[in-house]
JSON list of C-alpha atoms and ligand atoms in Angstrom, two decimals:
[
{"chain": "A", "resi": 1, "resn": "UNK", "atom": "CA", "xyz": [7.19, 1.05, 10.78]},
{"chain": "A", "resi": 2, "resn": "UNK", "atom": "CA", "xyz": [6.80, -0.40, 7.30]},
{"chain": "A", "resi": 3, "resn": "UNK", "atom": "CA", "xyz": [7.64, -4.07, 6.84]},
{"chain": "A", "resi": 4, "resn": "UNK", "atom": "CA", "xyz": [7.78, -6.03, 3.59]},
{"chain": "A", "resi": 5, "resn": "UNK", "atom": "CA", "xyz": [4.80, -8.25, 2.80]},
{"chain": "A", "resi": 6, "resn": "UNK", "atom": "CA", "xyz": [5.36, -11.95, 3.30]},
{"chain": "A", "resi": 7, "resn": "UNK", "atom": "CA", "xyz": [3.14, -14.93, 2.63]},
{"chain": "A", "resi": 8, "resn": "UNK", "atom": "CA", "xyz": [2.44, -15.53, 6.35]},
{"chain": "A", "resi": 9, "resn": "UNK", "atom": "CA", "xyz": [0.68, -12.12, 6.39]},
{"chain": "A", "resi": 10, "resn": "UNK", "atom": "CA", "xyz": [-1.50, -12.90, 3.36]},
{"chain": "A", "resi": 11, "resn": "UNK", "atom": "CA", "xyz": [-4.86, -12.94, 5.18]},
{"chain": "A", "resi": 12, "resn": "UNK", "atom": "CA", "xyz": [-4.27, -9.71, 7.05]},
{"chain": "A", "resi": 13, "resn": "UNK", "atom": "CA", "xyz": [-2.95, -8.04, 3.86]},
{"chain": "A", "resi": 14, "resn": "UNK", "atom": "CA", "xyz": [-6.03, -9.14, 1.92]},
{"chain": "A", "resi": 15, "resn": "UNK", "atom": "CA", "xyz": [-8.28, -7.86, 4.72]},
{"chain": "A", "resi": 16, "resn": "UNK", "atom": "CA", "xyz": [-6.60, -4.46, 4.53]},
{"chain": "A", "resi": 17, "resn": "UNK", "atom": "CA", "xyz": [-6.59, -4.29, 0.72]},
{"chain": "A", "resi": 18, "resn": "UNK", "atom": "CA", "xyz": [-10.31, -5.10, 0.70]},
{"chain": "A", "resi": 19, "resn": "UNK", "atom": "CA", "xyz": [-10.96, -1.59, 2.09]},
{"chain": "A", "resi": 20, "resn": "UNK", "atom": "CA", "xyz": [-9.87, -0.17, -1.28]},
{"chain": "A", "resi": 21, "resn": "UNK", "atom": "CA", "xyz": [-13.05, 0.54, -3.25]},
{"chain": "A", "resi": 22, "resn": "UNK", "atom": "CA", "xyz": [-11.95, -1.46, -6.33]},
{"chain": "A", "resi": 23, "resn": "UNK", "atom": "CA", "xyz": [-10.81, -4.50, -4.32]},
{"chain": "A", "resi": 24, "resn": "UNK", "atom": "CA", "xyz": [-14.18, -5.62, -2.97]},
{"chain": "A", "resi": 25, "resn": "UNK", "atom": "CA", "xyz": [-14.42, -8.60, -5.32]},
{"chain": "A", "resi": 26, "resn": "UNK", "atom": "CA", "xyz": [-12.58, -11.64, -3.88]},
{"chain": "A", "resi": 27, "resn": "UNK", "atom": "CA", "xyz": [-11.25, -12.76, -7.27]},
{"chain": "A", "resi": 28, "resn": "UNK", "atom": "CA", "xyz": [-9.84, -9.31, -7.98]},
{"chain": "A", "resi": 29, "resn": "UNK", "atom": "CA", "xyz": [-8.30, -9.24, -4.49]},
{"chain": "A", "resi": 30, "resn": "UNK", "atom": "CA", "xyz": [-6.66, -12.65, -4.98]},
{"chain": "A", "resi": 31, "resn": "UNK", "atom": "CA", "xyz": [-5.29, -11.52, -8.34]},
{"chain": "A", "resi": 32, "resn": "UNK", "atom": "CA", "xyz": [-3.87, -8.38, -6.72]},
{"chain": "A", "resi": 33, "resn": "UNK", "atom": "CA", "xyz": [-2.13, -10.26, -3.91]},
{"chain": "A", "resi": 34, "resn": "UNK", "atom": "CA", "xyz": [-0.65, -12.80, -6.42]},
{"chain": "A", "resi": 35, "resn": "UNK", "atom": "CA", "xyz": [0.73, -9.88, -8.40]},
{"chain": "A", "resi": 36, "resn": "UNK", "atom": "CA", "xyz": [2.44, -8.51, -5.28]},
{"chain": "A", "resi": 37, "resn": "UNK", "atom": "CA", "xyz": [3.88, -11.98, -4.61]},
{"chain": "A", "resi": 38, "resn": "UNK", "atom": "CA", "xyz": [5.03, -12.78, -8.14]},
{"chain": "A", "resi": 39, "resn": "UNK", "atom": "CA", "xyz": [5.87, -9.52, -9.88]},
{"chain": "A", "resi": 40, "resn": "UNK", "atom": "CA", "xyz": [9.13, -8.06, -8.64]},
{"chain": "A", "resi": 41, "resn": "UNK", "atom": "CA", "xyz": [8.06, -4.59, -9.78]},
{"chain": "A", "resi": 42, "resn": "UNK", "atom": "CA", "xyz": [5.04, -4.75, -7.47]},
{"chain": "A", "resi": 43, "resn": "UNK", "atom": "CA", "xyz": [5.94, -4.29, -3.81]},
{"chain": "A", "resi": 44, "resn": "UNK", "atom": "CA", "xyz": [3.57, -4.42, -0.87]},
{"chain": "A", "resi": 45, "resn": "UNK", "atom": "CA", "xyz": [4.42, -3.05, 2.58]},
{"chain": "A", "resi": 46, "resn": "UNK", "atom": "CA", "xyz": [2.50, -3.33, 5.84]},
{"chain": "A", "resi": 47, "resn": "UNK", "atom": "CA", "xyz": [2.40, -0.82, 8.68]},
{"chain": "A", "resi": 48, "resn": "UNK", "atom": "CA", "xyz": [3.26, -2.50, 11.98]},
{"chain": "A", "resi": 49, "resn": "UNK", "atom": "CA", "xyz": [2.94, -0.90, 15.41]},
{"chain": "A", "resi": 50, "resn": "UNK", "atom": "CA", "xyz": [3.92, -3.02, 18.39]},
{"chain": "A", "resi": 51, "resn": "UNK", "atom": "CA", "xyz": [2.63, -6.42, 17.20]},
{"chain": "A", "resi": 52, "resn": "UNK", "atom": "CA", "xyz": [-0.34, -5.12, 15.24]},
{"chain": "A", "resi": 53, "resn": "UNK", "atom": "CA", "xyz": [-0.52, -4.74, 11.46]},
{"chain": "A", "resi": 54, "resn": "UNK", "atom": "CA", "xyz": [-2.67, -1.63, 10.92]},
{"chain": "A", "resi": 55, "resn": "UNK", "atom": "CA", "xyz": [-2.18, -0.57, 7.31]},
{"chain": "A", "resi": 56, "resn": "UNK", "atom": "CA", "xyz": [-0.93, -1.49, 3.85]},
{"chain": "A", "resi": 57, "resn": "UNK", "atom": "CA", "xyz": [0.65, 0.41, 0.97]},
{"chain": "A", "resi": 58, "resn": "UNK", "atom": "CA", "xyz": [1.44, -1.13, -2.40]},
{"chain": "A", "resi": 59, "resn": "UNK", "atom": "CA", "xyz": [3.57, 0.33, -5.18]},
{"chain": "A", "resi": 60, "resn": "UNK", "atom": "CA", "xyz": [4.52, -0.39, -8.78]},
{"chain": "A", "resi": 61, "resn": "UNK", "atom": "CA", "xyz": [8.11, 0.42, -9.69]},
{"chain": "A", "resi": 62, "resn": "UNK", "atom": "CA", "xyz": [8.64, 1.68, -13.24]},
{"chain": "A", "resi": 63, "resn": "UNK", "atom": "CA", "xyz": [12.37, 1.63, -13.89]},
{"chain": "A", "resi": 64, "resn": "UNK", "atom": "CA", "xyz": [11.97, 3.06, -17.41]},
{"chain": "A", "resi": 65, "resn": "UNK", "atom": "CA", "xyz": [9.95, 6.09, -16.31]},
{"chain": "A", "resi": 66, "resn": "UNK", "atom": "CA", "xyz": [11.90, 6.39, -13.04]},
{"chain": "A", "resi": 67, "resn": "UNK", "atom": "CA", "xyz": [8.70, 6.55, -11.06]},
{"chain": "A", "resi": 68, "resn": "UNK", "atom": "CA", "xyz": [6.98, 4.61, -8.29]},
{"chain": "A", "resi": 69, "resn": "UNK", "atom": "CA", "xyz": [3.18, 4.57, -8.45]},
{"chain": "A", "resi": 70, "resn": "UNK", "atom": "CA", "xyz": [1.25, 4.20, -5.19]},
{"chain": "A", "resi": 71, "resn": "UNK", "atom": "CA", "xyz": [-1.44, 1.75, -6.24]},
{"chain": "A", "resi": 72, "resn": "UNK", "atom": "CA", "xyz": [-3.01, 0.85, -2.90]},
{"chain": "A", "resi": 73, "resn": "UNK", "atom": "CA", "xyz": [-3.12, 2.60, 0.46]},
{"chain": "A", "resi": 74, "resn": "UNK", "atom": "CA", "xyz": [-5.36, 1.45, 3.27]},
{"chain": "A", "resi": 75, "resn": "UNK", "atom": "CA", "xyz": [-5.62, 1.67, 7.06]},
{"chain": "A", "resi": 76, "resn": "UNK", "atom": "CA", "xyz": [-7.69, -0.41, 9.47]},
{"chain": "A", "resi": 77, "resn": "UNK", "atom": "CA", "xyz": [-10.90, 1.62, 10.07]},
{"chain": "A", "resi": 78, "resn": "UNK", "atom": "CA", "xyz": [-10.36, 1.56, 13.86]},
{"chain": "A", "resi": 79, "resn": "UNK", "atom": "CA", "xyz": [-7.00, 3.30, 13.44]},
{"chain": "A", "resi": 80, "resn": "UNK", "atom": "CA", "xyz": [-7.76, 5.97, 10.85]},
{"chain": "A", "resi": 81, "resn": "UNK", "atom": "CA", "xyz": [-7.15, 9.70, 11.32]},
{"chain": "A", "resi": 82, "resn": "UNK", "atom": "CA", "xyz": [-4.13, 9.02, 13.52]},
{"chain": "A", "resi": 83, "resn": "UNK", "atom": "CA", "xyz": [-1.56, 9.86, 10.85]},
{"chain": "A", "resi": 84, "resn": "UNK", "atom": "CA", "xyz": [-0.76, 6.30, 9.73]},
{"chain": "A", "resi": 85, "resn": "UNK", "atom": "CA", "xyz": [-1.64, 7.04, 6.09]},
{"chain": "A", "resi": 86, "resn": "UNK", "atom": "CA", "xyz": [0.71, 10.04, 6.05]},
{"chain": "A", "resi": 87, "resn": "UNK", "atom": "CA", "xyz": [3.48, 8.06, 7.77]},
{"chain": "A", "resi": 88, "resn": "UNK", "atom": "CA", "xyz": [3.26, 5.25, 5.20]},
{"chain": "A", "resi": 89, "resn": "UNK", "atom": "CA", "xyz": [3.63, 7.77, 2.33]},
{"chain": "A", "resi": 90, "resn": "UNK", "atom": "CA", "xyz": [6.58, 9.42, 4.11]},
{"chain": "A", "resi": 91, "resn": "UNK", "atom": "CA", "xyz": [8.35, 6.06, 4.48]},
{"chain": "A", "resi": 92, "resn": "UNK", "atom": "CA", "xyz": [7.74, 5.16, 0.83]},
{"chain": "A", "resi": 93, "resn": "UNK", "atom": "CA", "xyz": [9.31, 8.51, -0.13]},
{"chain": "A", "resi": 94, "resn": "UNK", "atom": "CA", "xyz": [12.32, 7.65, 2.05]},
{"chain": "A", "resi": 95, "resn": "UNK", "atom": "CA", "xyz": [12.65, 4.17, 0.48]},
{"chain": "A", "resi": 96, "resn": "UNK", "atom": "CA", "xyz": [12.24, 5.24, -3.16]},
{"chain": "A", "resi": 97, "resn": "UNK", "atom": "CA", "xyz": [12.45, 9.04, -3.27]},
{"chain": "A", "resi": 98, "resn": "UNK", "atom": "CA", "xyz": [16.16, 9.27, -4.04]},
{"chain": "A", "resi": 99, "resn": "UNK", "atom": "CA", "xyz": [15.94, 7.34, -7.30]},
{"chain": "A", "resi": 100, "resn": "UNK", "atom": "CA", "xyz": [12.28, 7.59, -8.27]},
{"chain": "A", "resi": 101, "resn": "UNK", "atom": "CA", "xyz": [9.49, 10.11, -8.43]},
{"chain": "A", "resi": 102, "resn": "UNK", "atom": "CA", "xyz": [6.74, 8.86, -6.11]},
{"chain": "A", "resi": 103, "resn": "UNK", "atom": "CA", "xyz": [3.34, 9.43, -7.73]},
{"chain": "A", "resi": 104, "resn": "UNK", "atom": "CA", "xyz": [-0.30, 8.37, -7.32]},
{"chain": "A", "resi": 105, "resn": "UNK", "atom": "CA", "xyz": [-2.73, 6.63, -9.64]},
{"chain": "A", "resi": 106, "resn": "UNK", "atom": "CA", "xyz": [-6.43, 7.51, -10.07]},
{"chain": "A", "resi": 107, "resn": "UNK", "atom": "CA", "xyz": [-7.37, 5.35, -7.06]},
{"chain": "A", "resi": 108, "resn": "UNK", "atom": "CA", "xyz": [-4.92, 6.86, -4.58]},
{"chain": "A", "resi": 109, "resn": "UNK", "atom": "CA", "xyz": [-4.64, 10.40, -5.93]},
{"chain": "A", "resi": 110, "resn": "UNK", "atom": "CA", "xyz": [-7.08, 12.19, -3.62]},
{"chain": "A", "resi": 111, "resn": "UNK", "atom": "CA", "xyz": [-5.33, 11.10, -0.41]},
{"chain": "A", "resi": 112, "resn": "UNK", "atom": "CA", "xyz": [-1.80, 11.50, -1.77]},
{"chain": "A", "resi": 113, "resn": "UNK", "atom": "CA", "xyz": [-2.59, 15.06, -2.90]},
{"chain": "A", "resi": 114, "resn": "UNK", "atom": "CA", "xyz": [-3.46, 15.75, 0.73]},
{"chain": "A", "resi": 115, "resn": "UNK", "atom": "CA", "xyz": [-0.05, 14.57, 1.89]},
{"chain": "B", "resi": 201, "resn": "LIG", "atom": "C1", "xyz": [-7.12, 6.92, 2.88]},
{"chain": "B", "resi": 201, "resn": "LIG", "atom": "C2", "xyz": [-6.66, 6.26, 4.19]},
{"chain": "B", "resi": 201, "resn": "LIG", "atom": "C3", "xyz": [-5.55, 5.27, 3.88]},
{"chain": "B", "resi": 201, "resn": "LIG", "atom": "C4", "xyz": [-6.10, 7.36, 5.10]},
{"chain": "B", "resi": 201, "resn": "LIG", "atom": "O1", "xyz": [-5.52, 6.75, 6.25]},
{"chain": "B", "resi": 201, "resn": "LIG", "atom": "P1", "xyz": [-5.38, 7.52, 7.65]},
{"chain": "B", "resi": 201, "resn": "LIG", "atom": "O2", "xyz": [-4.38, 6.80, 8.48]},
{"chain": "B", "resi": 201, "resn": "LIG", "atom": "O3", "xyz": [-6.73, 7.74, 8.23]},
{"chain": "B", "resi": 201, "resn": "LIG", "atom": "O4", "xyz": [-4.76, 8.93, 7.16]},
{"chain": "B", "resi": 201, "resn": "LIG", "atom": "P2", "xyz": [-4.12, 10.08, 8.05]},
{"chain": "B", "resi": 201, "resn": "LIG", "atom": "O5", "xyz": [-4.52, 9.91, 9.48]},
{"chain": "B", "resi": 201, "resn": "LIG", "atom": "O6", "xyz": [-2.66, 10.17, 7.75]},
{"chain": "B", "resi": 201, "resn": "LIG", "atom": "O7", "xyz": [-4.80, 11.37, 7.41]},
{"chain": "B", "resi": 201, "resn": "LIG", "atom": "C5", "xyz": [-6.18, 11.63, 7.66]},
{"chain": "B", "resi": 201, "resn": "LIG", "atom": "C6", "xyz": [-6.66, 12.73, 6.72]},
{"chain": "B", "resi": 201, "resn": "LIG", "atom": "O8", "xyz": [-6.83, 12.20, 5.39]},
{"chain": "B", "resi": 201, "resn": "LIG", "atom": "C7", "xyz": [-8.15, 12.46, 4.93]},
{"chain": "B", "resi": 201, "resn": "LIG", "atom": "N1", "xyz": [-8.58, 11.42, 4.00]},
{"chain": "B", "resi": 201, "resn": "LIG", "atom": "C8", "xyz": [-8.99, 10.18, 4.27]},
{"chain": "B", "resi": 201, "resn": "LIG", "atom": "N2", "xyz": [-9.35, 9.53, 3.14]},
{"chain": "B", "resi": 201, "resn": "LIG", "atom": "C9", "xyz": [-9.14, 10.42, 2.12]},
{"chain": "B", "resi": 201, "resn": "LIG", "atom": "C10", "xyz": [-9.34, 10.33, 0.72]},
{"chain": "B", "resi": 201, "resn": "LIG", "atom": "N3", "xyz": [-9.80, 9.23, 0.13]},
{"chain": "B", "resi": 201, "resn": "LIG", "atom": "N4", "xyz": [-9.02, 11.42, -0.01]},
{"chain": "B", "resi": 201, "resn": "LIG", "atom": "C11", "xyz": [-8.53, 12.54, 0.56]},
{"chain": "B", "resi": 201, "resn": "LIG", "atom": "N5", "xyz": [-8.35, 12.68, 1.89]},
{"chain": "B", "resi": 201, "resn": "LIG", "atom": "C12", "xyz": [-8.65, 11.63, 2.66]},
{"chain": "B", "resi": 201, "resn": "LIG", "atom": "C13", "xyz": [-8.97, 12.49, 6.22]},
{"chain": "B", "resi": 201, "resn": "LIG", "atom": "O9", "xyz": [-10.17, 13.16, 6.01]},
{"chain": "B", "resi": 201, "resn": "LIG", "atom": "C14", "xyz": [-8.03, 13.23, 7.17]},
{"chain": "B", "resi": 201, "resn": "LIG", "atom": "O10", "xyz": [-8.09, 14.60, 6.90]},
{"chain": "B", "resi": 201, "resn": "LIG", "atom": "P3", "xyz": [-7.88, 15.72, 8.07]},
{"chain": "B", "resi": 201, "resn": "LIG", "atom": "O11", "xyz": [-6.47, 15.52, 8.56]},
{"chain": "B", "resi": 201, "resn": "LIG", "atom": "O12", "xyz": [-8.09, 17.01, 7.35]},
{"chain": "B", "resi": 201, "resn": "LIG", "atom": "O13", "xyz": [-8.91, 15.40, 9.11]},
{"chain": "B", "resi": 201, "resn": "LIG", "atom": "C15", "xyz": [-7.84, 5.57, 4.91]},
{"chain": "B", "resi": 201, "resn": "LIG", "atom": "O14", "xyz": [-8.90, 6.49, 5.06]},
{"chain": "B", "resi": 201, "resn": "LIG", "atom": "C16", "xyz": [-8.38, 4.33, 4.19]},
{"chain": "B", "resi": 201, "resn": "LIG", "atom": "O15", "xyz": [-7.89, 3.23, 4.42]},
{"chain": "B", "resi": 201, "resn": "LIG", "atom": "N6", "xyz": [-9.40, 4.49, 3.31]},
{"chain": "B", "resi": 201, "resn": "LIG", "atom": "C17", "xyz": [-9.98, 3.34, 2.60]},
{"chain": "B", "resi": 201, "resn": "LIG", "atom": "C18", "xyz": [-9.10, 2.87, 1.48]},
{"chain": "B", "resi": 201, "resn": "LIG", "atom": "C19", "xyz": [-9.03, 3.90, 0.35]},
{"chain": "B", "resi": 201, "resn": "LIG", "atom": "O16", "xyz": [-10.05, 4.41, -0.10]},
{"chain": "B", "resi": 201, "resn": "LIG", "atom": "N7", "xyz": [-7.79, 4.17, -0.14]},
{"chain": "B", "resi": 201, "resn": "LIG", "atom": "C20", "xyz": [-7.58, 5.09, -1.23]},
{"chain": "B", "resi": 201, "resn": "LIG", "atom": "C21", "xyz": [-7.57, 6.51, -0.75]},
{"chain": "B", "resi": 201, "resn": "LIG", "atom": "S1", "xyz": [-7.47, 7.71, -2.09]}
]
């Protein structure tokens, strides 16, 4: 299930986000996590199974354009190809799909097209 990011999960969230190709630099990663903490239009969710956090998906909500952009999607390498990526997208569509069009950006497009 998806849970909302909270500060106590910062380290695990940063570890997961660091698998995104453009988030390898620590300064960039810290800036990204601050944005998810401070900007109410940026929302980060974590995928939790039993007590383990195995994935992360982050979105930007654009009220004006009525869309939600999937900015980050990442799964722990030991748990890939088990459908977690697809399930995270499905849950984001359930959360936002009624009021917003859920779309990708350049960084997430190739996987989201697959879903
Ligand atoms: C992309 C990612 C989140 C997929 O998570 P996952 O839980 O393994 O995804 P699922 O199990 O739901 O789906 C697996 C399928 O997606 C495909 N896939 C994985 N990464 C992909 C990518 N970047 N573009 C397109 N397809 C991709 C797999 O090849 C697999 O295909 P198959 O079903 O035909 O074998 C994961 O590979 C990851 O964390 N990658 C590193 C971070 C990243 O690059 N994110 C941006 C992706 S555009």
